[in-house]
mmCIF file of C-alpha atoms in Angstrom:
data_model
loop_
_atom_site.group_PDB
_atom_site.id
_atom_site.type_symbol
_atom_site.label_atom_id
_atom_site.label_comp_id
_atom_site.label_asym_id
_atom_site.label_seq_id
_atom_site.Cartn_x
_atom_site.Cartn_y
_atom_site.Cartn_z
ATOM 1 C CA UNK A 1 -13.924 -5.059 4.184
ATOM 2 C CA UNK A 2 -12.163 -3.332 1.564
ATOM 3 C CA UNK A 3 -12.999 0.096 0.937
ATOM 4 C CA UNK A 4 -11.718 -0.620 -2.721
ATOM 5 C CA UNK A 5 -12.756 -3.103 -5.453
ATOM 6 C CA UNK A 6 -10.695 -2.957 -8.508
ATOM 7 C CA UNK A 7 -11.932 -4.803 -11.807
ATOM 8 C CA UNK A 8 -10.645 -6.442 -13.464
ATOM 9 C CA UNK A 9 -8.670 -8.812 -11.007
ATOM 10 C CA UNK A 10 -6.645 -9.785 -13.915
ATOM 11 C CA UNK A 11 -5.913 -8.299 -17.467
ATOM 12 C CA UNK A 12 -3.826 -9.446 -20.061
ATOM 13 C CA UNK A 13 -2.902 -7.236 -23.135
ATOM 14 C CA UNK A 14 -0.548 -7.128 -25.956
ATOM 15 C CA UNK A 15 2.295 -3.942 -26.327
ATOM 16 C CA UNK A 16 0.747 -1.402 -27.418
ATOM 17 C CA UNK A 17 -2.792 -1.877 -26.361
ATOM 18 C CA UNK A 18 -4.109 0.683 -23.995
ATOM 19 C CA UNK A 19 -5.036 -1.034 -20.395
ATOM 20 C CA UNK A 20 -7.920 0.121 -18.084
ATOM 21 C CA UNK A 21 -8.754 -0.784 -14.625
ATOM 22 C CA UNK A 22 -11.571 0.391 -12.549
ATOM 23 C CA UNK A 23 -11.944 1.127 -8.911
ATOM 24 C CA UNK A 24 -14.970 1.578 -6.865
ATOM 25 C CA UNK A 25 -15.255 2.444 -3.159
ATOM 26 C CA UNK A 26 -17.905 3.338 -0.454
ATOM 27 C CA UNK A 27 -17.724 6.524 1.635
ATOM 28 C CA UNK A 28 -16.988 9.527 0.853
ATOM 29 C CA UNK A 29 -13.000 10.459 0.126
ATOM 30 C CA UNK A 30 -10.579 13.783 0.053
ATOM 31 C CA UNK A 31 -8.369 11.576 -2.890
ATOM 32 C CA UNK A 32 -7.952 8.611 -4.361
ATOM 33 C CA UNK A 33 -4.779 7.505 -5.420
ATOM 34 C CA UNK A 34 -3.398 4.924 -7.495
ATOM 35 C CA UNK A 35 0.003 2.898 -7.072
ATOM 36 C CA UNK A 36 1.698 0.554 -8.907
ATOM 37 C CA UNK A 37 3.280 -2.861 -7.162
ATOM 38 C CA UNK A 38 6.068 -4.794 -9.195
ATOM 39 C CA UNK A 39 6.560 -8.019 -8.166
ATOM 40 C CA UNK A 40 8.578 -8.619 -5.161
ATOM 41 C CA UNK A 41 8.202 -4.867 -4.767
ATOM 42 C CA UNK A 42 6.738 -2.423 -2.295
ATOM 43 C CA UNK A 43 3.973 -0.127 -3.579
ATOM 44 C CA UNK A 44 5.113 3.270 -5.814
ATOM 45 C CA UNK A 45 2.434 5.827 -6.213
ATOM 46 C CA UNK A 46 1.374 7.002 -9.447
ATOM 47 C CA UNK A 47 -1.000 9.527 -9.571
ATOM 48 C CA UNK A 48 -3.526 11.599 -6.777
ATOM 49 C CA UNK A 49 -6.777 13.014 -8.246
ATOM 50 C CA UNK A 50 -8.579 15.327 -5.624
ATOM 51 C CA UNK A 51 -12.242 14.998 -4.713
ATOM 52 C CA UNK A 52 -13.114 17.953 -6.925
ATOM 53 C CA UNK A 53 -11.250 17.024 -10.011
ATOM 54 C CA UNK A 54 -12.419 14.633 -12.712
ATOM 55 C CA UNK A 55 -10.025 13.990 -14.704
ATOM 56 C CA UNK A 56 -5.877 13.964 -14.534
ATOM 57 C CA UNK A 57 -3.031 13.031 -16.844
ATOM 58 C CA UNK A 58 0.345 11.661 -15.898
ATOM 59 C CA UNK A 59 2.701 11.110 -19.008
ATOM 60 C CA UNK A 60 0.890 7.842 -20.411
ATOM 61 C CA UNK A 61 -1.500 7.453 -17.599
ATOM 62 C CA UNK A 62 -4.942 9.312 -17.436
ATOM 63 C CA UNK A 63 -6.958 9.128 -14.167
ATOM 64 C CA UNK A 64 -10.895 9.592 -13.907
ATOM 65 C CA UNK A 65 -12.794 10.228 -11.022
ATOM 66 C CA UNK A 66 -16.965 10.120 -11.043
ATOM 67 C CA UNK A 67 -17.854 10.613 -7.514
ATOM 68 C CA UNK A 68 -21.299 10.708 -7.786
ATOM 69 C CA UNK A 69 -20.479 6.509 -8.355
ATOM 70 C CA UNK A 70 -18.240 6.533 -5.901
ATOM 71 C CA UNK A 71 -15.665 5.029 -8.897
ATOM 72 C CA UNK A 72 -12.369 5.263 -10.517
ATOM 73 C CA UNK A 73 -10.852 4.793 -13.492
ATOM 74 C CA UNK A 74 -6.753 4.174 -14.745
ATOM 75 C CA UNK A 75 -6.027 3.785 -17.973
ATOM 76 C CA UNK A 76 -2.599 3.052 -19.527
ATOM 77 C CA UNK A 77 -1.848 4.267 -23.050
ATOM 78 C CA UNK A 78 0.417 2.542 -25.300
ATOM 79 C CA UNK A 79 1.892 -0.479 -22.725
ATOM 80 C CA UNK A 80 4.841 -1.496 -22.908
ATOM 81 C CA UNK A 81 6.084 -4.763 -21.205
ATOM 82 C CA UNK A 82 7.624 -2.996 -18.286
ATOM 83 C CA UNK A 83 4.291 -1.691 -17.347
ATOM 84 C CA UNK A 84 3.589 -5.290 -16.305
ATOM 85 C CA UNK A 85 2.444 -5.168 -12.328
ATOM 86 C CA UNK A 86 -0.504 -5.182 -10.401
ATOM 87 C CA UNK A 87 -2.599 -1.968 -9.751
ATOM 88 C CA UNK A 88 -4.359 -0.184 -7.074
ATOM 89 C CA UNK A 89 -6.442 2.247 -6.290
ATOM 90 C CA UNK A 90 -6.359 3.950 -2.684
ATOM 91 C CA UNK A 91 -8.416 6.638 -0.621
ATOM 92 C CA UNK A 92 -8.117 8.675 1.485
ATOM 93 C CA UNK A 93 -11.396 9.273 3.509
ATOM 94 C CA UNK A 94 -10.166 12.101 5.512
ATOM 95 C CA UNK A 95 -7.408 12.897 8.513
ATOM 96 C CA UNK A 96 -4.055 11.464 9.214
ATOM 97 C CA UNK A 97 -2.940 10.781 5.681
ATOM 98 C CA UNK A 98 -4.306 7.204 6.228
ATOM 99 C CA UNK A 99 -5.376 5.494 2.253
ATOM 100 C CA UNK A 100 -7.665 2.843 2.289
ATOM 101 C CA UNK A 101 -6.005 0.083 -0.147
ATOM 102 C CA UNK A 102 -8.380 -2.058 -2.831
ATOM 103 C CA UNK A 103 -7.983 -5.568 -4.040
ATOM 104 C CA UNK A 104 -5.695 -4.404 -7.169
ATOM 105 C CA UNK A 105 -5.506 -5.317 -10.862
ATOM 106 C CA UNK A 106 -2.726 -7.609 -12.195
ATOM 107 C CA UNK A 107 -1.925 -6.306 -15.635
ATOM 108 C CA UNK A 108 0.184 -8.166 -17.801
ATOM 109 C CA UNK A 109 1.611 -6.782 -20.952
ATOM 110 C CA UNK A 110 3.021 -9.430 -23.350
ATOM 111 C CA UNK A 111 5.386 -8.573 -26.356
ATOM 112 C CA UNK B 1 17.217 9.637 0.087
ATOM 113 C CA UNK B 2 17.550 6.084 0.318
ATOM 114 C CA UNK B 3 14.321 5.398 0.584
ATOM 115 C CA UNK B 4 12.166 4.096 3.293
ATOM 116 C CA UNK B 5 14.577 0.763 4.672
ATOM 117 C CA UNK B 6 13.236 -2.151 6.001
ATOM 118 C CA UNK B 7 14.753 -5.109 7.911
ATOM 119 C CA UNK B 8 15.559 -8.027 7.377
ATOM 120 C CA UNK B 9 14.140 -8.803 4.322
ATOM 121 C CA UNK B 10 13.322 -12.432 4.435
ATOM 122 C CA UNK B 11 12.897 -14.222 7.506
ATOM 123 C CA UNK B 12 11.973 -17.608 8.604
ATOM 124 C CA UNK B 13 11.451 -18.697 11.814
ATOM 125 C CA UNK B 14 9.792 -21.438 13.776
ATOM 126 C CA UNK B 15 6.273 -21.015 15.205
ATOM 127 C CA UNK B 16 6.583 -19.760 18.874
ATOM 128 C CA UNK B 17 9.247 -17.487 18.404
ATOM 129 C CA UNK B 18 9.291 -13.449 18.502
ATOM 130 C CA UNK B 19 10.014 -11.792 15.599
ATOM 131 C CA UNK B 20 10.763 -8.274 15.506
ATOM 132 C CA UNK B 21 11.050 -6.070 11.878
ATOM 133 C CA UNK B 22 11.988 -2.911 11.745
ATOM 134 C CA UNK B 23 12.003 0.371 9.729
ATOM 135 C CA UNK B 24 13.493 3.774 8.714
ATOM 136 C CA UNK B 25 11.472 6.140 7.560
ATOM 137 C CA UNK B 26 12.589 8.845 5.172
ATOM 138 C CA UNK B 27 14.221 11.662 6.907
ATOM 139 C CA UNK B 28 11.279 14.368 7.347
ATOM 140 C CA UNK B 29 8.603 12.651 6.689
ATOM 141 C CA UNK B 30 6.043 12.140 10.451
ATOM 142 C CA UNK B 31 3.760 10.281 9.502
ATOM 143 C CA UNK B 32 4.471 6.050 9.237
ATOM 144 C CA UNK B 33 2.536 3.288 8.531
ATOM 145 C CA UNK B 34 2.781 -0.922 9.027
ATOM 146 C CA UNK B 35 0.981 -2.932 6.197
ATOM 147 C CA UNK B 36 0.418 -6.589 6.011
ATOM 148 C CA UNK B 37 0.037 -8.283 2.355
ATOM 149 C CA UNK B 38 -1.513 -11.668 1.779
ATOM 150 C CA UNK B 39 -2.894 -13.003 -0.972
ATOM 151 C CA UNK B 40 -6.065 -13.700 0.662
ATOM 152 C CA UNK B 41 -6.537 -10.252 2.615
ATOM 153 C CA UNK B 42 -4.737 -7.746 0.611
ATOM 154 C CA UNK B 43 -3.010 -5.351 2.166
ATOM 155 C CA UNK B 44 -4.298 -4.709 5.076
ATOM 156 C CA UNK B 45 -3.138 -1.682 7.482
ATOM 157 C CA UNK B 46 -1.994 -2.662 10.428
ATOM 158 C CA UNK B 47 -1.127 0.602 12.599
ATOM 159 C CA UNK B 48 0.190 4.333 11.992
ATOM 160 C CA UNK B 49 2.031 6.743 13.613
ATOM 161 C CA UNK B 50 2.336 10.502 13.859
ATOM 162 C CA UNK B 51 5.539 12.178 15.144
ATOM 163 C CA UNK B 52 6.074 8.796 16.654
ATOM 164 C CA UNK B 53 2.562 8.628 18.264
ATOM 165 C CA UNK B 54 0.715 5.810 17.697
ATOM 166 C CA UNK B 55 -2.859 7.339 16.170
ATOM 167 C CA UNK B 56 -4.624 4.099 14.521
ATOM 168 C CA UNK B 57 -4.168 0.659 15.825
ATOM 169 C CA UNK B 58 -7.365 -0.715 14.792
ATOM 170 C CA UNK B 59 -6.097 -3.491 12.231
ATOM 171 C CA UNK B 60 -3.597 -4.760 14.575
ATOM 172 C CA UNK B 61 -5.032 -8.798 14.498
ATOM 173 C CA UNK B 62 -4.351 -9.178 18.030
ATOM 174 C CA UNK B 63 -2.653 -9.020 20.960
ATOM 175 C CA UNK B 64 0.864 -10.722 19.878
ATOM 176 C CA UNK B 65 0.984 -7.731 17.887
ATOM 177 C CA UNK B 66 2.893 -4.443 18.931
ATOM 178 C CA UNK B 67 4.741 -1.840 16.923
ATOM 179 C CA UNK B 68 6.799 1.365 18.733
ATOM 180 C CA UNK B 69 8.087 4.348 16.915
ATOM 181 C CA UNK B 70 10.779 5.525 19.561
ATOM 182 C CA UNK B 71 11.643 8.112 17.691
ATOM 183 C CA UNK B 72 11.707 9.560 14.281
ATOM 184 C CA UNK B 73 14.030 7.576 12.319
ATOM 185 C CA UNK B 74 13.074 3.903 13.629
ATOM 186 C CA UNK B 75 10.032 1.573 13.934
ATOM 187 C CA UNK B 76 9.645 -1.811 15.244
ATOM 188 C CA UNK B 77 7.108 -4.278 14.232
ATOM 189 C CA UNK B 78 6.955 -7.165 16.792
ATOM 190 C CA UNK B 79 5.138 -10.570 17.225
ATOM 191 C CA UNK B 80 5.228 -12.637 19.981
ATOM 192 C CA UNK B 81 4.562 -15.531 20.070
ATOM 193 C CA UNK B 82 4.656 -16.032 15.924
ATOM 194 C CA UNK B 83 1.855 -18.112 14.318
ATOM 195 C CA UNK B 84 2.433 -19.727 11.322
ATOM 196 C CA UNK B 85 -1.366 -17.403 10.221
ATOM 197 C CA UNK B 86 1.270 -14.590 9.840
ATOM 198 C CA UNK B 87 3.310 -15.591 7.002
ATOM 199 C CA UNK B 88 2.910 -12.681 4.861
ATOM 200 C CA UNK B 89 4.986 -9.651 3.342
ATOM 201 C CA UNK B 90 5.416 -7.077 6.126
ATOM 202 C CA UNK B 91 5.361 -3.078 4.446
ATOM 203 C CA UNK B 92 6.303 -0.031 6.248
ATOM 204 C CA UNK B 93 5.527 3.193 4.157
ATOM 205 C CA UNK B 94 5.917 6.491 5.395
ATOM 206 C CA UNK B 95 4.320 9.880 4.169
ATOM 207 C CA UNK B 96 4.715 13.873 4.931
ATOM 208 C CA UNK B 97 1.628 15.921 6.113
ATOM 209 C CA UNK B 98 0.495 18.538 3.534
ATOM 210 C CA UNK B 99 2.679 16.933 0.957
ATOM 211 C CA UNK B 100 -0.145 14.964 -1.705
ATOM 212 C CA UNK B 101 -0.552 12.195 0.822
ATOM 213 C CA UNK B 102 1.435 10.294 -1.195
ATOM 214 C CA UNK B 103 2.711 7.321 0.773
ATOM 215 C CA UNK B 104 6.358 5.854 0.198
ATOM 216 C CA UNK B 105 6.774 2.256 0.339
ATOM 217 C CA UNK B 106 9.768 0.046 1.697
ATOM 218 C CA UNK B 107 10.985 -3.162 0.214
ATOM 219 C CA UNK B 108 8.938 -5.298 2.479
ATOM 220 C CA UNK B 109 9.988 -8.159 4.852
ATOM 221 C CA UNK B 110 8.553 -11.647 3.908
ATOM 222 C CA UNK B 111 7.782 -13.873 6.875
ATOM 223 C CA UNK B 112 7.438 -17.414 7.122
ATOM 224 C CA UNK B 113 6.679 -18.816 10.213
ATOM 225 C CA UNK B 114 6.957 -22.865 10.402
#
């Protein structure tokens, strides 16, 4: 089963809107991660928030971590149409650098 | 860096036949890893390496599966005989120990077996 749920599975916003996507997981993790997936693409990695931290910033993307409910949070300031792709969140529940993928969050940004 | 290569990147072949992918890690990096992407499943992992040891081969589906790392620039992904159940988008990533985790994607290979 997957260690990651994302919601929602789909989201559809206008340029300039601010998107956010959710992840929740089960066990315990060192990091979550988050990666983005263009279509017809492999995965590129966004952002890592450690276990400890709560909160991270990345340009336009801010991360939140609450792991006390074992969830995560991505949001997206000011999209742009580019930022159109699906999401996903990732962890990383200890040794061997092996991440845990969820079900993702196809984000579409329309003009 | 060119980036974690993968090859081919489309193939098509006929149910029965062996099928072998393959990858190129980036230069440096010891750890790699073999993902399968469906739309039903996900992206499921398949099996990872460590300096070319294989550590995890738990989500290997079964035995027409098998994947070698014979060193540290080159992976193969091989099925035998193919099933027309493994269509799907083939992704090898690699990563670096102590370096964020962060995992680096290749292209993918899509497979259709007929």
């Amino acid at each position: 089963s997957q260690q990651g749920e994302e919601d929602p599975q789909a989201l559809s916003i206008q340029e300039g809107e601010n998107a956010t996507m959710n992840c929740s997981y089960k066990t315990s993790i060192n990091n979550l991660q988050w990666y983005r997936q263009n279509s017809g693409r492999g995965l590129v990695h966004l952002i890592l928030i450690r276990s400890n931290e709560r909160e991270k910033h990345s340009g336009r993307l801010r991360v939140t971590l609450d792991t006390s409910k074992k969830s995560s949070s991505l949001l997206i300031t000011a999209s742009r149409a580019a930022d159109t792709a699906s999401y996903f969140c990732a962890t990383d529940t200890g040794g061997g650098n092996k991440l845990t993928f969820g079900t993702g969050t196809q984000l579409k940004v329309e003009l | 860096d060119a980036g974690v290569i993968q090859s081919p990147r489309h193939e098509v072949t006929e149910m029965g036949q062996e099928v072998t992918l393959r990858c190129k890690p980036i230069s440096g990096h010891d750890y790699l890893f073999w993902y399968r992407q469906t739309m039903m499943r996900g992206l499921e992992l398949l099996i990872y390496f460590n300096n070319n040891v294989p550590i995890d081969d738990s989500g290997m589906p079964e035995d027409r599966f098998s994947a070698k790392m014979p060193n540290a620039s080159f992976s193969t992904l091989k099925i035998q005989p193919s099933e027309p159940r493994d269509s799907a988008v083939y992704f090898c990533a690699s990563s670096q120990a102590g370096r964020s985790y962060e995992q680096y994607f290749g292209p993918g290979t899509r497979l259709t077996v007929t």
